[in-house]
Coordinates of C-alpha atoms and ligand atoms in Angstrom, one line a residue:
M1319 CA -0.3 -0.1 0.1
Y1320 CA 2.7 2.3 1.4
N1321 CA 4.4 1.9 -1.9
K1322 CA 2.1 1.9 -4.1
V1323 CA 1.1 4.8 -3.1
F1324 CA 4.3 6.2 -2.7
D1325 CA 4.9 5.7 -6.8
I1326 CA 1.1 7.1 -7.4
R1327 CA 2.9 10.7 -6.4
N1328 CA 6.3 9.9 -7.8
D1329 CA 4.4 10.3 -11.0
E1330 CA 2.7 13.1 -10.2
Y1331 CA 5.6 14.9 -9.0
Q1332 CA 7.3 13.7 -12.4
K1333 CA 4.3 15.5 -14.2
L1334 CA 4.3 18.2 -12.6
S1335 CA 8.0 19.1 -12.6
T1336 CA 7.8 18.2 -16.4
E1337 CA 5.0 20.8 -17.2
L1338 CA 7.0 23.6 -15.3
I1339 CA 9.7 23.5 -16.8
K1340 CA 8.8 23.0 -20.1
N1341 CA 6.0 25.9 -19.9
F1342 CA 8.3 28.3 -17.9
D1343 CA 12.1 30.1 -17.9
L1344 CA 11.9 31.0 -14.6
I1345 CA 11.0 28.9 -11.6
G1346 CA 11.4 31.1 -8.1
L1347 CA 10.4 28.9 -5.3
E1348 CA 10.8 29.4 -1.7
K1349 CA 12.9 27.7 0.4
L1350 CA 10.6 26.6 2.9
S1351 CA 11.0 25.6 6.4
V1352 CA 9.4 22.5 6.9
K1353 CA 9.9 21.7 10.8
N1354 CA 7.8 24.9 11.6
M1355 CA 5.0 24.3 8.7
I1356 CA 5.1 21.1 10.5
K1357 CA 4.0 23.1 13.9
N1358 CA 1.5 25.4 12.2
K1359 CA -1.6 22.9 12.3
R1360 CA -3.2 24.2 9.1
L1361 CA -0.5 23.7 7.7
S1362 CA 0.9 20.4 8.5
H1363 CA -1.3 17.8 6.8
S1364 CA -0.8 19.5 3.4
I1365 CA 2.8 19.1 4.4
S1366 CA 3.5 16.0 6.0
Q1367 CA 1.5 14.6 2.6
I1368 CA 3.9 16.4 0.2
S1369 CA 7.2 15.8 0.0
W1370 CA 8.1 19.2 -0.7
S1371 CA 11.5 19.0 -0.6
R1372 CA 11.5 15.9 -3.2
L1373 CA 9.6 18.1 -5.9
V1374 CA 11.9 20.9 -5.7
D1375 CA 14.8 18.3 -6.3
M1376 CA 13.5 17.2 -9.4
I1377 CA 12.3 21.1 -10.8
K1378 CA 15.6 21.5 -9.8
Y1379 CA 17.6 19.1 -12.1
K1380 CA 15.4 19.4 -14.7
A1381 CA 15.8 22.8 -15.3
E1382 CA 19.5 21.9 -15.9
W1383 CA 18.8 19.0 -18.8
Y1384 CA 16.3 22.2 -20.0
D1385 CA 18.5 24.5 -19.3
K1386 CA 16.1 26.4 -17.0
K1387 CA 16.7 28.8 -14.6
C1388 CA 15.8 27.6 -10.8
I1389 CA 16.4 30.3 -8.3
Q1390 CA 15.8 29.6 -4.5
I1391 CA 14.4 32.1 -2.1
S1392 CA 16.1 32.4 1.0
K1393 CA 13.8 32.0 3.8
V1394 CA 14.3 35.1 5.3
F1395 CA 11.9 37.1 2.4
P1396 CA 9.4 38.0 3.7
S1397 CA 6.9 36.4 0.6
S1398 CA 3.7 37.2 2.5
K1399 CA 4.4 39.9 4.1
L1400 CA 5.3 42.9 0.9
C1401 CA 2.1 44.0 -0.7
N1402 CA 3.3 43.5 -4.4
K1403 CA 2.0 46.3 -5.3
C1404 CA 3.5 49.1 -3.5
G1405 CA 5.6 47.2 -0.9
Y1406 CA 4.3 47.7 2.2
K1407 CA 5.2 46.0 5.0
K1408 CA 3.0 44.2 6.8
E1409 CA 4.3 43.4 10.4
D1410 CA 1.9 41.3 11.8
L1411 CA 0.4 39.6 10.0
T1412 CA -0.3 36.0 11.0
L1413 CA -0.6 32.3 9.5
A1414 CA -4.4 32.6 10.7
I1415 CA -4.6 35.8 8.5
R1416 CA -5.5 34.8 4.6
E1417 CA -6.3 37.4 3.2
W1418 CA -5.7 41.5 4.1
T1419 CA -6.1 45.0 2.7
C1420 CA -3.0 46.6 2.4
P1421 CA -3.0 49.4 4.4
K1422 CA -1.2 52.2 1.6
C1423 CA -2.2 51.5 -1.4
R1424 CA -5.4 49.7 -0.5
T1425 CA -5.0 46.3 -2.8
K1426 CA -6.7 43.7 -1.3
H1427 CA -4.7 40.1 -1.3
D1428 CA -5.4 36.3 -0.8
R1429 CA -1.7 35.8 1.5
D1430 CA -1.0 32.8 -0.8
I1431 CA -1.1 34.2 -4.4
N1432 CA 0.6 37.9 -2.7
A1433 CA 3.0 35.3 -1.8
S1434 CA 3.8 34.1 -5.0
I1435 CA 4.3 37.1 -6.9
N1436 CA 6.6 38.4 -4.4
I1437 CA 8.8 34.9 -5.1
L1438 CA 8.7 35.2 -8.6
N1439 CA 9.4 39.5 -8.4
E1440 CA 11.7 38.4 -6.0
A1441 CA 13.5 35.0 -8.4
I1442 CA 13.4 37.6 -11.8
R1443 CA 15.6 40.7 -9.7
I1444 CA 17.5 37.7 -8.3
N1445 CA 17.9 36.3 -12.3
N1446 CA 19.6 39.8 -12.9
E1447 CA 21.0 40.6 -10.9
C1448 CA 23.0 37.3 -12.3
T1449 CA 22.5 37.7 -15.8
T1450 CA 24.0 41.6 -15.4
G1451 CA 26.9 41.1 -13.7
Ligands
ZN2870 ZN1 -0.3 48.3 -1.3

């Protein structure tokens, strides 16, 4: 049973990582602290279900195969706390808050989508730094 679950999951990761690599030239990933996420009840279920690092490894080696870029963003980068529109940093954002409105520019944010945009922008910034010297 365990092997069957492993095989199905492995197959899903293979498909997902291949799809990402084929469709995107630059992939930004957050270096997640899995330990901290497991401490959080809301996140622990999905994290224990997914072996995040296995998926990240697949994306990394496939990026090399297909000459694509995979950039991992530092754990200290405040991806969830920054407003992707104006750069305001919401210091009091807790894990329980899934949506918030920027007090500076009034943009409404979905926590995960906002974080994704910030991670992508940071990956592009790092990539530009690397390519322009
Ligand atoms: Zn804002």
